[in-house]
């Protein structure tokens, strides 16, 4: 149970990496979690599922830029 | 040559002094002290009229060093103030110090009332945070406002009490203190992150900042300390009893505090507003409040044997 700060940082990096390497076409569309599958609810409440999809999409977009900078 | 020059310069001093300030004997004694250090003669009058011993320390080799050293000192001090401004500005970008100051503006009465509220929240009626022209009032003036003083002190006290508990069971070593500290800190950070994530997912429009959430998550340390101390003094049954009491108290405290911030106005006043959104928010509030007793038990049970 003895967590250290370092293990938290490790876990965070691994999680972000996992989200970043998700392939949208192969997996998310099959489950029905592709972002273009969510009909834009312009009214109120986007709902949890749409929020989660948007979150994954935005993390992937940010990571794409940072990965390019890192590898260069 | 220089010494005679200084001495003649200083001998001119008493007559000038007598004309200017007749009753200044301490300055007269300072004159005698100054003659022990070598100083440039013609400048001595200027220096002593300023009564500044700070420039008397310079071993003035040449007559030109006097204005130069003043200039250098002025330049150095301006550099230092510039450097400090730059550090302040940059630090303020990463850690909002002015915002943090608000959370530490507490006084003894507030701390006492808040601690009482954390252990016995059942009689308190008005849980709203009072505002003053759109900004929340400082914790000093409002018992309901969140602060960071109690959580910080509670965290440190928890670590100390944990060390004490380990010591009474002769399991103590100084590294364990660090292990306890970092472990508790990690759980705290994870809890705040999970709450932030869930607030984002449920799209709650609230004015709860991250620091507010940190403060609310830190309030459980008070209950943990009460439970641990009771367990140390009176044994395991006392630990369980006091922990149960503090868990219930924190549960009620969190629900009543968060209800006003997360739920819509109507639901916060107790009327049952139907609708999936409000129900979701109510579940979220209850989940956050229910997580507190779980953490309180998880972080303390291994310390009381």
Tab-separated table of C-alpha atoms in Angstrom:
chain	number	residue	atom	x	y	z
A	1	UNK	CA	0.000	0.000	0.000
A	2	UNK	CA	3.002	2.193	0.235
A	3	UNK	CA	2.539	4.415	-2.742
A	4	UNK	CA	5.202	6.853	-3.612
A	5	UNK	CA	4.900	9.996	-5.648
A	6	UNK	CA	7.062	8.395	-8.277
A	7	UNK	CA	4.708	5.492	-8.735
A	8	UNK	CA	1.855	7.938	-9.207
A	9	UNK	CA	3.785	9.743	-11.915
A	10	UNK	CA	4.591	6.426	-13.549
A	11	UNK	CA	0.969	5.346	-13.488
A	12	UNK	CA	-0.138	8.686	-14.934
A	13	UNK	CA	2.341	8.471	-17.778
A	14	UNK	CA	1.339	4.914	-18.573
A	15	UNK	CA	-2.337	5.813	-18.630
A	16	UNK	CA	-1.787	8.783	-20.906
A	17	UNK	CA	0.326	6.635	-23.155
A	18	UNK	CA	-2.417	4.029	-23.293
A	19	UNK	CA	-4.951	6.641	-24.330
A	20	UNK	CA	-2.554	8.035	-26.893
A	21	UNK	CA	-1.897	4.749	-28.648
A	22	UNK	CA	-5.547	3.846	-28.957
A	23	UNK	CA	-6.369	3.426	-32.579
A	24	UNK	CA	-9.594	5.144	-33.256
A	25	UNK	CA	-10.668	3.286	-36.314
A	26	UNK	CA	-10.010	-0.185	-35.139
A	27	UNK	CA	-11.312	-0.096	-31.608
A	28	UNK	CA	-13.375	2.880	-30.703
A	29	UNK	CA	-15.678	2.667	-33.688
A	30	UNK	CA	-16.380	-0.949	-33.006
A	31	UNK	CA	-17.547	-0.134	-29.503
A	32	UNK	CA	-19.406	2.857	-30.798
A	33	UNK	CA	-17.147	5.370	-29.149
A	34	UNK	CA	-15.825	7.106	-32.226
A	35	UNK	CA	-16.143	10.839	-31.992
A	36	UNK	CA	-17.860	11.276	-35.322
A	37	UNK	CA	-20.512	8.893	-34.182
A	38	UNK	CA	-21.759	11.222	-31.495
A	39	UNK	CA	-24.465	13.389	-32.888
A	40	UNK	CA	-23.788	16.863	-31.717
A	41	UNK	CA	-26.186	17.643	-28.933
A	42	UNK	CA	-26.345	21.364	-29.285
A	43	UNK	CA	-28.847	21.645	-26.514
A	44	UNK	CA	-27.884	21.124	-22.928
A	45	UNK	CA	-26.336	18.006	-21.404
A	46	UNK	CA	-23.816	16.364	-23.655
A	47	UNK	CA	-23.998	13.304	-21.446
A	48	UNK	CA	-21.226	11.294	-19.906
A	49	UNK	CA	-20.409	9.144	-22.904
A	50	UNK	CA	-19.959	12.098	-25.211
A	51	UNK	CA	-17.849	13.894	-22.650
A	52	UNK	CA	-15.635	10.869	-22.252
A	53	UNK	CA	-15.228	10.560	-26.006
A	54	UNK	CA	-14.328	14.214	-26.244
A	55	UNK	CA	-11.850	13.819	-23.448
A	56	UNK	CA	-10.145	10.891	-25.173
A	57	UNK	CA	-10.052	12.780	-28.427
A	58	UNK	CA	-8.536	15.873	-26.857
A	59	UNK	CA	-5.911	13.887	-24.958
A	60	UNK	CA	-4.963	12.183	-28.202
A	61	UNK	CA	-4.683	15.483	-30.021
A	62	UNK	CA	-2.485	17.041	-27.360
A	63	UNK	CA	-0.331	13.937	-27.196
A	64	UNK	CA	0.092	13.908	-30.957
A	65	UNK	CA	1.737	17.309	-30.848
A	66	UNK	CA	3.893	16.460	-27.853
A	67	UNK	CA	4.992	13.126	-29.275
A	68	UNK	CA	6.125	14.842	-32.439
A	69	UNK	CA	8.136	17.311	-30.439
A	70	UNK	CA	9.685	14.613	-28.332
A	71	UNK	CA	10.722	12.373	-31.175
A	72	UNK	CA	12.339	15.235	-32.962
B	1	UNK	CA	49.837	62.263	4.762
B	2	UNK	CA	46.400	60.915	4.586
B	3	UNK	CA	46.216	60.493	8.305
B	4	UNK	CA	47.166	64.052	8.982
B	5	UNK	CA	44.661	65.162	6.410
B	6	UNK	CA	41.948	63.160	8.106
B	7	UNK	CA	42.894	64.362	11.486
B	8	UNK	CA	42.813	67.934	10.384
B	9	UNK	CA	39.523	67.269	8.669
B	10	UNK	CA	38.166	65.714	11.803
B	11	UNK	CA	39.488	68.469	13.927
B	12	UNK	CA	37.407	70.803	11.915
B	13	UNK	CA	34.491	68.630	12.829
B	14	UNK	CA	33.922	69.658	16.457
B	15	UNK	CA	33.620	73.323	15.609
B	16	UNK	CA	31.164	72.572	12.821
B	17	UNK	CA	29.276	70.235	15.106
B	18	UNK	CA	29.132	72.784	17.851
B	19	UNK	CA	27.576	75.199	15.467
B	20	UNK	CA	25.050	72.733	14.140
B	21	UNK	CA	24.024	70.609	17.072
B	22	UNK	CA	25.329	71.593	20.416
B	23	UNK	CA	23.898	68.746	22.437
B	24	UNK	CA	25.064	65.793	20.393
B	25	UNK	CA	27.611	64.006	22.523
B	26	UNK	CA	27.037	60.524	20.983
B	27	UNK	CA	28.033	61.883	17.634
B	28	UNK	CA	31.098	63.292	19.268
B	29	UNK	CA	32.102	59.845	20.470
B	30	UNK	CA	31.471	58.478	16.996
B	31	UNK	CA	33.949	60.965	15.691
B	32	UNK	CA	36.609	59.365	17.780
B	33	UNK	CA	35.694	55.949	16.491
B	34	UNK	CA	35.927	57.077	12.928
B	35	UNK	CA	39.430	58.323	13.317
B	36	UNK	CA	40.599	54.789	14.019
B	37	UNK	CA	39.720	53.823	10.441
B	38	UNK	CA	41.429	55.461	7.566
B	39	UNK	CA	39.067	57.578	5.585
B	40	UNK	CA	39.425	60.263	2.971
B	41	UNK	CA	39.691	63.629	4.620
B	42	UNK	CA	37.565	66.110	2.702
B	43	UNK	CA	34.725	63.676	2.436
B	44	UNK	CA	34.633	63.066	6.163
B	45	UNK	CA	32.447	66.049	6.840
B	46	UNK	CA	29.872	64.876	4.332
B	47	UNK	CA	29.961	61.386	5.772
B	48	UNK	CA	29.607	62.312	9.373
B	49	UNK	CA	26.821	64.720	8.783
B	50	UNK	CA	24.931	61.839	7.325
B	51	UNK	CA	25.808	59.849	10.480
B	52	UNK	CA	26.135	56.816	8.376
B	53	UNK	CA	28.561	54.234	9.628
B	54	UNK	CA	27.954	52.138	6.559
B	55	UNK	CA	30.402	53.959	4.345
B	56	UNK	CA	32.962	54.226	7.111
B	57	UNK	CA	33.911	50.619	6.529
B	58	UNK	CA	35.363	51.205	3.094
B	59	UNK	CA	39.122	51.489	3.216
B	60	UNK	CA	39.161	54.474	0.904
B	61	UNK	CA	42.404	54.230	-0.944
B	62	UNK	CA	41.632	56.979	-3.391
B	63	UNK	CA	39.372	59.932	-3.140
B	64	UNK	CA	37.402	58.767	-6.191
B	65	UNK	CA	36.141	55.556	-4.592
B	66	UNK	CA	33.550	57.356	-2.498
B	67	UNK	CA	31.038	58.369	-5.192
B	68	UNK	CA	31.788	55.195	-7.130
B	69	UNK	CA	30.946	52.941	-4.252
B	70	UNK	CA	27.688	54.801	-3.743
B	71	UNK	CA	26.894	54.322	-7.379
B	72	UNK	CA	27.799	50.652	-7.238
B	73	UNK	CA	25.613	50.149	-4.205
B	74	UNK	CA	22.675	51.874	-5.831
B	75	UNK	CA	23.107	49.823	-8.975
B	76	UNK	CA	23.390	46.600	-7.017
B	77	UNK	CA	20.276	47.265	-5.017
B	78	UNK	CA	18.300	48.132	-8.131
B	79	UNK	CA	19.484	44.887	-9.719
B	80	UNK	CA	18.384	42.950	-6.678
B	81	UNK	CA	14.932	44.499	-6.677
B	82	UNK	CA	14.583	43.813	-10.400
B	83	UNK	CA	15.563	40.220	-9.868
B	84	UNK	CA	13.065	39.833	-7.101
B	85	UNK	CA	10.285	41.307	-9.247
B	86	UNK	CA	11.071	38.872	-12.016
B	87	UNK	CA	11.040	35.899	-9.651
B	88	UNK	CA	7.753	37.014	-8.156
B	89	UNK	CA	6.140	37.421	-11.531
B	90	UNK	CA	7.264	34.038	-12.800
B	91	UNK	CA	6.421	32.249	-9.605
B	92	UNK	CA	2.985	33.775	-9.660
B	93	UNK	CA	2.359	32.211	-13.014
B	94	UNK	CA	2.894	28.667	-11.764
B	95	UNK	CA	1.639	28.834	-8.219
B	96	UNK	CA	-1.065	31.460	-7.749
B	97	UNK	CA	0.306	32.871	-4.544
B	98	UNK	CA	-2.297	35.595	-4.196
B	99	UNK	CA	-5.051	33.019	-4.431
B	100	UNK	CA	-3.301	30.825	-1.911
B	101	UNK	CA	-3.100	33.710	0.515
B	102	UNK	CA	-6.875	33.823	0.624
B	103	UNK	CA	-7.027	30.277	1.881
B	104	UNK	CA	-4.664	30.939	4.723
B	105	UNK	CA	-6.402	34.046	6.016
B	106	UNK	CA	-7.721	32.381	9.131
B	107	UNK	CA	-7.778	33.179	12.779
B	108	UNK	CA	-8.202	31.211	15.956
B	109	UNK	CA	-11.953	31.652	16.243
B	110	UNK	CA	-12.483	30.359	12.729
B	111	UNK	CA	-10.257	27.355	13.285
B	112	UNK	CA	-12.035	26.487	16.495
B	113	UNK	CA	-15.471	26.785	14.942
B	114	UNK	CA	-14.474	24.822	11.882
B	115	UNK	CA	-12.984	21.998	13.899
B	116	UNK	CA	-16.164	21.831	15.919
B	117	UNK	CA	-18.146	21.774	12.699
B	118	UNK	CA	-16.058	18.943	11.311
B	119	UNK	CA	-16.739	16.781	14.317
B	120	UNK	CA	-20.324	17.842	14.956
B	121	UNK	CA	-22.042	19.287	11.917
B	122	UNK	CA	-25.565	18.426	12.901
B	123	UNK	CA	-26.651	21.649	14.508
B	124	UNK	CA	-25.365	24.070	11.925
B	125	UNK	CA	-28.104	25.514	9.779
B	126	UNK	CA	-26.734	27.968	7.301
B	127	UNK	CA	-24.116	26.391	5.066
B	128	UNK	CA	-23.872	29.057	2.413
B	129	UNK	CA	-20.674	30.869	1.720
B	130	UNK	CA	-21.226	34.587	1.909
B	131	UNK	CA	-19.936	36.631	-0.954
B	132	UNK	CA	-18.715	40.149	-1.125
B	133	UNK	CA	-19.093	41.650	-4.578
B	134	UNK	CA	-18.566	38.420	-6.458
B	135	UNK	CA	-15.568	37.244	-4.498
B	136	UNK	CA	-16.016	34.878	-1.620
B	137	UNK	CA	-15.361	36.322	1.765
B	138	UNK	CA	-12.123	35.363	3.474
B	139	UNK	CA	-12.332	32.402	5.844
B	140	UNK	CA	-11.731	34.703	8.748
B	141	UNK	CA	-15.199	36.125	8.385
B	142	UNK	CA	-17.209	33.113	7.319
B	143	UNK	CA	-17.235	29.679	8.866
B	144	UNK	CA	-18.457	28.036	5.704
B	145	UNK	CA	-15.597	29.130	3.508
B	146	UNK	CA	-12.971	26.477	2.739
B	147	UNK	CA	-9.449	27.084	3.910
B	148	UNK	CA	-6.137	25.356	3.502
B	149	UNK	CA	-4.767	25.880	6.972
B	150	UNK	CA	-6.670	23.063	8.633
B	151	UNK	CA	-5.909	20.516	5.905
B	152	UNK	CA	-2.218	21.356	5.916
B	153	UNK	CA	-1.908	21.199	9.667
B	154	UNK	CA	-4.046	18.079	9.719
B	155	UNK	CA	-1.829	16.357	7.184
B	156	UNK	CA	1.332	17.125	9.121
B	157	UNK	CA	-0.255	16.115	12.406
B	158	UNK	CA	-1.483	12.897	10.840
B	159	UNK	CA	2.041	11.994	9.816
B	160	UNK	CA	3.349	12.747	13.282
B	161	UNK	CA	0.618	10.755	14.974
B	162	UNK	CA	1.250	7.898	12.553
B	163	UNK	CA	4.895	7.952	13.550
B	164	UNK	CA	3.847	7.926	17.184
B	165	UNK	CA	1.533	5.001	16.618
B	166	UNK	CA	4.231	3.061	14.828
B	167	UNK	CA	6.628	3.861	17.600
B	168	UNK	CA	4.377	2.469	20.296
B	169	UNK	CA	4.282	-0.767	18.361
B	170	UNK	CA	8.062	-0.655	17.931
B	171	UNK	CA	7.706	-0.666	14.182
B	172	UNK	CA	9.149	2.767	13.755
B	173	UNK	CA	12.036	3.851	11.581
B	174	UNK	CA	12.595	7.333	10.175
B	175	UNK	CA	12.074	6.199	6.600
B	176	UNK	CA	8.596	5.058	7.475
B	177	UNK	CA	7.613	8.651	8.188
B	178	UNK	CA	8.520	9.592	4.658
B	179	UNK	CA	6.707	6.555	3.308
B	180	UNK	CA	3.552	7.453	5.215
B	181	UNK	CA	3.771	11.050	4.091
B	182	UNK	CA	4.172	10.295	0.426
B	183	UNK	CA	1.551	7.587	0.501
B	184	UNK	CA	-1.049	9.858	2.087
B	185	UNK	CA	-0.124	12.621	-0.321
B	186	UNK	CA	-0.548	10.310	-3.285
B	187	UNK	CA	-3.977	9.226	-2.126
B	188	UNK	CA	-4.943	12.859	-1.674
B	189	UNK	CA	-3.795	13.804	-5.156
B	190	UNK	CA	-5.554	10.824	-6.681
B	191	UNK	CA	-8.754	11.688	-4.900
B	192	UNK	CA	-8.637	15.298	-6.079
B	193	UNK	CA	-7.932	14.171	-9.650
B	194	UNK	CA	-10.759	11.661	-9.627
B	195	UNK	CA	-13.162	14.246	-8.293
B	196	UNK	CA	-12.034	16.738	-10.932
B	197	UNK	CA	-12.498	14.150	-13.655
B	198	UNK	CA	-15.942	13.213	-12.476
B	199	UNK	CA	-16.952	16.860	-12.211
B	200	UNK	CA	-15.822	17.383	-15.779
B	201	UNK	CA	-17.697	14.340	-17.029
B	202	UNK	CA	-20.944	15.325	-15.421
B	203	UNK	CA	-20.565	18.891	-16.771
B	204	UNK	CA	-21.338	20.618	-13.578
B	205	UNK	CA	-21.142	24.368	-13.813
B	206	UNK	CA	-19.680	25.133	-10.482
B	207	UNK	CA	-17.306	27.621	-9.024
B	208	UNK	CA	-15.376	25.010	-7.125
B	209	UNK	CA	-11.711	25.472	-7.859
B	210	UNK	CA	-9.044	22.827	-7.583
B	211	UNK	CA	-7.815	24.352	-4.373
B	212	UNK	CA	-11.321	24.145	-2.938
B	213	UNK	CA	-11.383	20.454	-3.718
B	214	UNK	CA	-7.989	20.065	-2.125
B	215	UNK	CA	-9.278	21.773	0.986
B	216	UNK	CA	-12.359	19.560	1.177
B	217	UNK	CA	-10.305	16.453	0.688
B	218	UNK	CA	-7.965	17.546	3.429
B	219	UNK	CA	-10.680	17.968	6.006
B	220	UNK	CA	-10.839	14.245	6.616
B	221	UNK	CA	-7.450	14.304	8.317
B	222	UNK	CA	-9.050	15.856	11.364
B	223	UNK	CA	-11.291	12.837	11.825
B	224	UNK	CA	-8.418	10.478	11.218
B	225	UNK	CA	-6.332	12.142	13.876
B	226	UNK	CA	-9.168	11.986	16.406
B	227	UNK	CA	-9.632	8.303	15.688
B	228	UNK	CA	-5.936	7.538	15.890
B	229	UNK	CA	-5.431	9.381	19.145
B	230	UNK	CA	-8.433	7.684	20.688
B	231	UNK	CA	-7.090	4.357	19.516
B	232	UNK	CA	-3.692	5.057	20.975
B	233	UNK	CA	-5.047	6.136	24.304
B	234	UNK	CA	-7.881	3.726	24.847
B	235	UNK	CA	-7.330	0.763	22.567
B	236	UNK	CA	-9.098	-0.643	19.579
B	237	UNK	CA	-12.769	-0.286	20.567
B	238	UNK	CA	-12.253	3.418	21.178
B	239	UNK	CA	-10.604	3.706	17.788
B	240	UNK	CA	-13.532	2.104	16.038
B	241	UNK	CA	-16.086	4.148	17.925
B	242	UNK	CA	-14.450	7.490	17.361
B	243	UNK	CA	-13.723	6.629	13.726
B	244	UNK	CA	-17.362	5.759	13.201
B	245	UNK	CA	-18.437	9.027	14.735
B	246	UNK	CA	-15.991	11.060	12.673
B	247	UNK	CA	-16.901	9.218	9.485
B	248	UNK	CA	-20.561	10.016	9.952
B	249	UNK	CA	-19.704	13.614	10.764
B	250	UNK	CA	-17.529	14.059	7.681
B	251	UNK	CA	-20.176	12.412	5.521
B	252	UNK	CA	-22.834	14.852	6.657
B	253	UNK	CA	-20.416	17.767	6.429
B	254	UNK	CA	-19.423	16.991	2.868
B	255	UNK	CA	-22.954	16.404	1.698
B	256	UNK	CA	-24.212	19.628	3.181
B	257	UNK	CA	-21.310	21.635	1.839
B	258	UNK	CA	-21.213	20.141	-1.625
B	259	UNK	CA	-24.942	20.170	-2.073
B	260	UNK	CA	-24.931	23.919	-2.284
B	261	UNK	CA	-22.101	24.036	-4.743
B	262	UNK	CA	-22.916	21.197	-7.096
B	263	UNK	CA	-26.639	20.973	-7.278
B	264	UNK	CA	-28.916	23.479	-8.838
B	265	UNK	CA	-30.636	26.009	-6.661
B	266	UNK	CA	-33.924	24.233	-6.267
B	267	UNK	CA	-32.471	20.877	-5.442
B	268	UNK	CA	-30.101	22.388	-2.955
B	269	UNK	CA	-32.970	23.673	-0.942
B	270	UNK	CA	-34.227	20.195	-0.405
B	271	UNK	CA	-37.007	19.942	-2.920
B	272	UNK	CA	-36.850	16.834	-5.012
B	273	UNK	CA	-36.261	17.985	-8.537
B	274	UNK	CA	-36.741	15.200	-11.003
B	275	UNK	CA	-34.536	14.924	-13.989
B	276	UNK	CA	-31.630	12.749	-14.912
B	277	UNK	CA	-29.155	15.531	-14.496
B	278	UNK	CA	-30.008	16.383	-10.947
B	279	UNK	CA	-30.101	12.770	-10.011
B	280	UNK	CA	-26.645	12.299	-11.455
B	281	UNK	CA	-25.355	15.257	-9.533
B	282	UNK	CA	-26.870	13.957	-6.336
B	283	UNK	CA	-25.202	10.616	-6.883
B	284	UNK	CA	-21.930	12.371	-7.505
B	285	UNK	CA	-22.212	14.341	-4.285
B	286	UNK	CA	-22.994	11.219	-2.343
B	287	UNK	CA	-20.132	9.353	-3.941
B	288	UNK	CA	-17.658	12.062	-3.050
B	289	UNK	CA	-18.948	12.171	0.495
B	290	UNK	CA	-18.904	8.386	0.804
B	291	UNK	CA	-15.322	8.205	-0.396
B	292	UNK	CA	-14.166	10.153	2.632
B	293	UNK	CA	-14.952	7.518	5.287
B	294	UNK	CA	-13.427	4.858	3.073
B	295	UNK	CA	-10.199	6.802	2.860
B	296	UNK	CA	-10.278	7.546	6.538
B	297	UNK	CA	-10.473	3.880	7.356
B	298	UNK	CA	-7.967	2.843	4.699
B	299	UNK	CA	-5.322	5.242	5.855
B	300	UNK	CA	-5.541	4.483	9.543
B	301	UNK	CA	-6.457	0.875	10.147
B	302	UNK	CA	-2.958	-0.422	9.657
B	303	UNK	CA	-1.680	1.898	12.349
B	304	UNK	CA	-3.812	0.687	15.203
B	305	UNK	CA	-3.161	-2.847	16.302
